[in-house]
Every structure is written in structure tokens, then in C-alpha cells.
Short mmCIF file of C-alpha atoms in Angstrom, two decimals:
data_model
loop_
_atom_site.label_atom_id
_atom_site.label_comp_id
_atom_site.label_asym_id
_atom_site.label_seq_id
_atom_site.Cartn_x
_atom_site.Cartn_y
_atom_site.Cartn_z
CA MET A 150 15.09 -0.39 -4.55
CA LYS A 151 12.34 1.33 -6.53
CA ILE A 152 8.98 -0.49 -6.55
CA LEU A 153 6.27 0.79 -8.84
CA PHE A 154 2.54 0.13 -8.46
CA TRP A 155 0.78 0.58 -11.78
CA GLY A 156 -2.97 0.15 -12.23
CA ALA A 157 -4.04 -1.73 -15.35
CA HIS A 158 -7.38 0.03 -14.95
CA THR A 159 -8.96 2.52 -12.58
CA GLY A 160 -10.53 1.12 -9.42
CA CYS A 161 -8.06 -1.75 -8.97
CA GLY A 162 -7.18 -0.85 -5.38
CA THR A 163 -3.71 0.26 -6.42
CA THR A 164 -3.12 2.84 -3.67
CA SER A 165 -4.58 0.85 -0.78
CA SER A 166 -2.71 -2.27 -1.90
CA MET A 167 0.57 -0.37 -2.10
CA ALA A 168 0.05 1.17 1.34
CA ALA A 169 -0.70 -2.25 2.85
CA VAL A 170 2.32 -3.88 1.19
CA ALA A 171 4.65 -1.04 2.21
CA SER A 172 3.37 -1.16 5.79
CA HIS A 173 3.81 -4.93 5.95
CA CYS A 174 7.38 -4.64 4.64
CA ALA A 175 8.14 -2.00 7.27
CA MET A 176 6.93 -4.28 10.05
CA ARG A 177 8.64 -7.45 8.78
CA PHE A 178 12.00 -5.97 7.87
CA SER A 179 14.24 -3.25 9.27
CA HIS A 180 14.45 -1.24 6.06
CA ARG A 181 13.71 2.46 5.80
CA SER A 182 10.92 2.84 3.25
CA PHE A 183 9.32 5.80 1.46
CA VAL A 184 5.84 5.67 -0.04
CA LEU A 185 4.36 8.28 -2.37
CA GLN A 186 1.98 8.94 -5.23
CA HIS A 187 2.57 10.43 -8.66
CA LYS A 188 1.62 14.12 -8.64
CA ASN A 189 -1.08 13.45 -11.22
CA GLY A 190 -2.76 10.82 -9.03
CA ASN A 191 -5.85 11.23 -6.88
CA GLY A 192 -3.81 12.07 -3.80
CA ASP A 193 -5.65 9.78 -1.35
CA LEU A 194 -2.59 8.06 0.12
CA GLU A 195 -2.37 10.17 3.27
CA SER A 196 -6.04 9.57 4.07
CA PHE A 197 -5.17 5.95 4.92
CA PHE A 198 -2.69 6.98 7.63
CA GLN A 199 -4.26 10.13 9.10
CA PRO A 200 -7.84 10.61 10.38
CA PRO A 201 -9.64 13.49 8.62
CA LYS A 202 -9.37 15.78 11.67
CA GLN A 203 -5.63 15.24 11.92
CA GLN A 204 -5.21 15.88 8.18
CA ARG A 205 -6.97 19.24 8.58
CA MET A 206 -4.74 20.17 11.50
CA LEU A 207 -1.58 19.33 9.55
CA ARG A 208 -2.75 21.41 6.61
CA GLU A 209 -3.51 24.37 8.89
CA GLU A 210 -0.09 24.11 10.54
CA SER A 211 1.65 24.16 7.16
CA SER A 212 -0.65 26.71 5.53
CA TYR A 213 2.05 29.38 5.52
CA TYR A 214 4.29 27.33 3.24
CA MET A 215 4.21 28.25 -0.44
CA LEU A 216 4.85 24.67 -1.46
CA GLU A 217 4.10 21.25 -0.02
CA GLY A 218 4.64 17.61 -0.86
CA MET A 219 6.43 16.84 -4.09
CA ASP A 220 6.32 20.50 -5.17
CA TYR A 221 8.38 21.42 -2.11
CA LEU A 222 10.92 18.66 -2.78
CA ILE A 223 11.13 19.73 -6.43
CA TRP A 224 11.84 23.30 -5.33
CA GLN A 225 14.52 22.10 -2.90
CA GLU A 226 16.19 19.95 -5.55
CA GLN A 227 16.00 22.75 -8.08
CA HIS A 228 17.94 24.98 -5.69
CA ARG A 229 20.38 22.21 -4.67
CA ARG A 230 19.06 22.09 -1.11
CA LEU A 231 17.43 18.68 -1.02
CA ASP A 232 19.07 16.69 1.77
CA TRP A 233 17.88 14.16 4.36
CA ILE A 234 16.79 16.88 6.79
CA SER A 235 14.52 18.69 4.32
CA MET A 236 13.21 15.38 2.99
CA LYS A 237 12.38 14.11 6.46
CA GLU A 238 10.64 17.37 7.31
CA SER A 239 8.43 16.96 4.24
CA MET A 240 7.33 13.41 5.07
CA ILE A 241 5.22 11.80 7.80
CA SER A 242 6.69 8.83 9.65
CA VAL A 243 4.58 5.80 10.57
CA ILE A 244 5.25 2.17 11.55
CA ASP A 245 7.80 3.04 14.27
CA ASN A 246 9.73 5.51 12.08
CA ARG A 247 10.47 2.86 9.46
CA LEU A 248 7.92 3.99 6.88
CA PHE A 249 7.68 7.58 5.62
CA TYR A 250 4.93 8.81 3.32
CA LEU A 251 4.85 12.03 1.33
CA PRO A 252 1.64 14.03 1.85
CA GLY A 253 -0.03 15.27 -1.30
CA GLY A 254 -0.20 18.90 -0.20
CA SER A 255 -3.24 21.09 -0.79
CA ARG A 256 -1.35 23.31 -3.22
CA GLU A 257 0.20 20.64 -5.41
CA LYS A 258 -0.06 21.55 -9.07
CA PRO A 259 1.16 19.03 -11.68
CA GLY A 260 1.88 21.89 -14.08
CA LEU A 261 3.84 24.04 -11.64
CA TYR A 262 7.02 23.53 -13.65
CA PRO A 263 5.52 22.50 -17.01
CA ALA A 264 8.81 22.21 -18.88
CA GLN A 265 10.77 20.59 -16.08
CA THR A 266 8.35 18.66 -13.86
CA SER A 267 9.16 15.20 -15.21
CA TYR A 268 12.93 15.75 -15.08
CA LEU A 269 12.83 17.30 -11.60
CA GLN A 270 10.53 14.62 -10.19
CA GLN A 271 12.92 11.98 -11.48
CA ARG A 272 15.80 13.80 -9.79
CA VAL A 273 13.85 13.85 -6.52
CA ILE A 274 13.22 10.10 -6.80
CA ASP A 275 16.94 9.54 -7.49
CA ARG A 276 17.78 11.52 -4.36
CA MET A 277 15.26 9.52 -2.34
CA GLU A 278 17.11 6.34 -3.25
CA GLU A 279 20.12 7.70 -1.37
CA PHE A 280 18.13 7.83 1.87
CA ALA A 281 15.76 4.84 1.66
CA ASP A 282 16.11 1.11 1.12
CA LEU A 283 12.68 0.72 -0.48
CA ILE A 284 10.68 3.33 -2.38
CA PHE A 285 7.06 2.52 -3.18
CA ILE A 286 5.51 4.72 -5.88
CA ASP A 287 1.87 4.66 -6.96
CA ILE A 288 1.44 5.99 -10.50
CA GLY A 289 -2.21 4.96 -10.73
CA SER A 290 -3.05 4.04 -14.30
CA GLY A 291 -0.81 6.85 -15.55
CA ASN A 292 0.80 6.80 -18.94
CA ASP A 293 2.45 10.24 -19.11
CA VAL A 294 6.15 10.95 -19.65
CA PHE A 295 7.11 10.66 -15.98
CA ALA A 296 5.16 7.42 -15.53
CA LYS A 297 6.85 5.94 -18.58
CA GLU A 298 10.28 6.94 -17.25
CA LEU A 299 9.51 5.27 -13.92
CA LEU A 300 8.33 2.12 -15.68
CA GLU A 301 11.65 1.94 -17.48
CA THR A 302 13.82 2.51 -14.41
CA ALA A 303 11.89 0.65 -11.67
CA ASP A 304 13.55 -2.38 -10.09
CA LEU A 305 10.17 -4.06 -9.64
CA ILE A 306 6.79 -3.28 -11.22
CA ILE A 307 3.61 -4.49 -9.55
CA VAL A 308 0.66 -4.27 -11.94
CA THR A 309 -2.70 -4.18 -10.20
CA LEU A 310 -5.33 -6.01 -12.21
CA PRO A 311 -9.14 -5.71 -12.23
CA GLN A 312 -11.38 -8.76 -12.21
CA LYS A 313 -13.45 -7.71 -15.21
CA LYS A 314 -13.06 -9.35 -18.63
CA GLU A 315 -13.24 -6.19 -20.75
CA ALA A 316 -10.59 -4.36 -18.72
CA LEU A 317 -8.31 -7.41 -18.63
CA ASP A 318 -8.66 -8.03 -22.36
CA GLY A 319 -7.84 -4.40 -23.08
CA PHE A 320 -4.74 -4.42 -20.89
CA PHE A 321 -3.25 -7.69 -22.10
CA LYS A 322 -3.95 -6.78 -25.72
CA GLU A 323 -1.40 -3.98 -25.31
CA HIS A 324 0.88 -5.57 -22.71
CA LYS A 325 2.03 -9.16 -23.03
CA PRO A 326 2.49 -11.16 -19.79
CA ASN A 327 5.84 -10.68 -18.10
CA ARG A 328 8.57 -13.22 -18.69
CA THR A 329 11.50 -11.49 -16.97
CA GLY A 330 10.60 -11.66 -13.27
CA ARG A 331 10.72 -7.86 -13.06
CA ILE A 332 6.92 -7.55 -13.23
CA LEU A 333 4.41 -9.04 -10.80
CA TYR A 334 0.62 -9.04 -11.09
CA LEU A 335 -1.58 -8.16 -8.14
CA MET A 336 -5.34 -8.23 -7.72
CA GLY A 337 -6.36 -5.66 -5.12
CA ASN A 338 -9.71 -5.81 -3.31
CA TYR A 339 -9.67 -9.40 -4.51
CA ASP A 340 -12.88 -11.44 -4.51
CA SER A 341 -12.25 -15.18 -4.95
CA ASN A 342 -15.92 -15.70 -5.86
CA GLU A 343 -15.63 -13.69 -9.07
CA VAL A 344 -15.50 -15.63 -12.35
CA TYR A 345 -12.21 -13.92 -13.09
CA ASN A 346 -10.41 -15.11 -9.97
CA ARG A 347 -6.67 -15.61 -9.57
CA SER A 348 -6.68 -19.09 -11.06
CA ASN A 349 -8.73 -18.17 -14.11
CA ILE A 350 -6.87 -14.93 -14.79
CA SER A 351 -3.52 -16.72 -14.58
CA ARG A 352 -4.73 -19.46 -16.91
CA ILE A 353 -6.45 -17.24 -19.49
CA TYR A 354 -3.72 -14.62 -19.70
CA ARG A 355 -0.83 -17.05 -19.14
CA ILE A 356 0.56 -15.51 -15.98
CA ALA A 357 3.00 -17.72 -14.09
CA GLU A 358 1.84 -18.79 -10.63
CA ASN A 359 4.84 -17.18 -8.91
CA ASP A 360 4.05 -13.87 -10.66
CA SER A 361 0.43 -13.71 -9.45
CA TYR A 362 -0.60 -12.21 -6.07
CA VAL A 363 -3.70 -10.88 -4.34
CA VAL A 364 -4.71 -8.49 -1.60
CA PRO A 365 -8.07 -9.94 -0.53
CA ALA A 366 -11.04 -7.65 0.00
CA ASN A 367 -11.41 -7.22 3.75
CA PRO A 368 -14.12 -5.13 5.45
CA PHE A 369 -11.98 -4.40 8.51
CA PHE A 370 -9.10 -3.19 6.36
CA ALA A 371 -11.47 -1.04 4.28
CA GLN A 372 -12.95 0.46 7.44
CA ALA A 373 -9.49 1.23 8.81
CA CYS A 374 -8.48 2.92 5.53
CA ALA A 375 -11.61 5.06 5.53
CA ALA A 376 -10.91 6.17 9.11
CA GLY A 377 -7.21 6.90 8.51
CA LYS A 378 -6.19 4.02 10.79
CA MET A 379 -4.31 1.67 8.50
CA GLU A 380 -1.25 1.69 10.75
CA GLN A 381 -3.31 0.57 13.74
CA PHE A 382 -5.00 -2.17 11.71
CA MET A 383 -1.68 -3.52 10.44
CA LYS A 384 -0.05 -3.51 13.87
CA LYS A 385 -3.06 -5.14 15.51
CA ASN A 386 -3.22 -8.00 13.02
CA PHE A 387 0.42 -8.47 12.07
CA ARG A 388 1.16 -11.34 14.46
CA SER A 389 -2.26 -12.90 14.71
CA SER A 390 -5.93 -12.19 14.09
CA ARG A 391 -9.20 -13.50 15.45
CA SER A 392 -10.82 -13.14 12.02
CA TYR A 393 -10.16 -15.79 9.37
CA SER A 394 -10.58 -13.25 6.56
CA THR A 395 -8.02 -10.94 8.15
CA GLU A 396 -5.65 -13.84 8.77
CA GLN A 397 -5.92 -14.69 5.08
CA PHE A 398 -5.36 -11.03 4.20
CA MET A 399 -2.12 -10.93 6.19
CA ARG A 400 -1.00 -14.30 4.81
CA GLU A 401 -1.26 -12.99 1.24
CA LEU A 402 0.71 -9.87 2.20
CA THR A 403 3.41 -12.11 3.67
CA ARG A 404 3.63 -14.02 0.39
CA LEU A 405 4.15 -10.82 -1.62
CA THR A 406 6.51 -9.07 0.80
CA THR A 407 8.69 -12.20 0.88
CA VAL A 408 9.22 -11.85 -2.87
CA ILE A 409 9.97 -8.12 -2.50
CA GLU A 410 12.58 -8.86 0.17
CA GLU A 411 14.18 -11.52 -2.01
CA ALA A 412 14.36 -9.05 -4.91
CA TYR A 413 15.89 -6.43 -2.62
CA ARG A 414 18.58 -8.81 -1.40
CA ALA A 415 19.36 -9.83 -4.98
CA LEU A 416 20.23 -6.28 -6.05
#
């Protein structure tokens, strides 16, 4: 199942929300999941799972490779060598070997194969579906050829929304609210005290209640992300939490991952 996270605007918490949702799914269910970012994204996904020192060590250990991350997988697929072994070697496992994320790679260049990048990336994603139950892909607020192809082929699209009127008006002027059940709307770094809260956004832009979700802003989660300790935060608070705000944070993740599991079982 291919799950796409698409930012309606920059600064919507798309990447951190996707990482939290993917981690929660990995802990709740026994699926093998992959999580990655579009090559044209900011490449901050791995910083949530690895402390800065550990990231530097990994880069030094792999410095002799010509290619890393998606570029390496593209090269393998181009030469008909992309199998589970090479894919696993390119990814980092977390959450008890149930979640695998693809590092960005210090040498990644979106234009490495200018005429073929979109086609080859799509082939890599197709191959990934052979080895994973769930694939989470962050395309940021991208609107290039590859992003458009993913939007057309994704099983589920999760649009991350801002809480600012101008950005919301601009997005919904071009994109009418979903009526098919294939698109969900998520407010990352959500602040319930904003004028444009979940209730008001759903009412103004006519989003159905069961299509609207949030990942509440949480200082402990933000601190864990900044330190590269998201996995530890999720494991520590998965069953219970002493903080009400963190308990609410996990409750909202449970609500969203339940819908993702239902969609997966329906395929």
C-alpha cells in the first residue's frame, strides 16, 4: 500500500507527521513499512531517527560509495540488480526491524539522470511494493512530474494543511475537498487555540469529519525529533504517558493509523 504525504503549503509539519504516523503503524501492526522522501525534498527525514553524531559516522562509513539513498537504488534498478538484499543494505531499520527509512545521502542529486529520473524513481517505488506492506512517501509540497505521478497512483493521499487563512484559501481554490475517501486531511503541529482549528477548517472548507485528522504540537515530540530520538519517544509513550499533551498526541495518532490499517485491509 502506497501512502503519500503531500504538503498543501510549506511548514505544515509534513515530514515529522509522516515519520510519527509510520512509526506508530510499525508499533501497532506487524507490517513491514518503508518511509522515504522525494529526492527534491529537504532531506530531513533521517535527522528524526539518528542523532547528529551518528549521522556523521554513517556518512563517513559510506563515503567511498559513489551513490547513496535513492540515487543508489536508481542505479541498481537501472542495471537490473535491485533486490531485497540491496534494498535492505540501503535503508536503516528502526522500530524493531519493522520500519525502514531511506537516508537522503550526501551526494543525492535530483538531476543525476535528468531524462530518466522520474521513470526510474517510479520503478524503484514499484519494486519497493514487492518487499513492503506499507510505503510512506513524503513529497513535501512538490508539484513536479514525479510528484504528480505519485499522486495519481497512491492508494491513500494524506494532505497536510496549514492553519493560516491565506494558505488554506489558496489550496482549496485549486483543489476541491475530497469526496472519494482516497484523500485525508491532516493538520501537523496542530494548535487547537488557533482560529483556524480542526472544527473551523472542516466547516469552512467542507471537509467531512472522518476525513480530518491532526498531529498535535507537542514540545516533547519536537525535542525528540531535534535530537534524532523519535524512535525512543514513540516507544516510551506508546502504551501510556505521564503527560496529558503526549497522551493526546498518541491518541490522535491511533485515530489516524486505525484508518490506514482499515484501508490496507480493504485492498
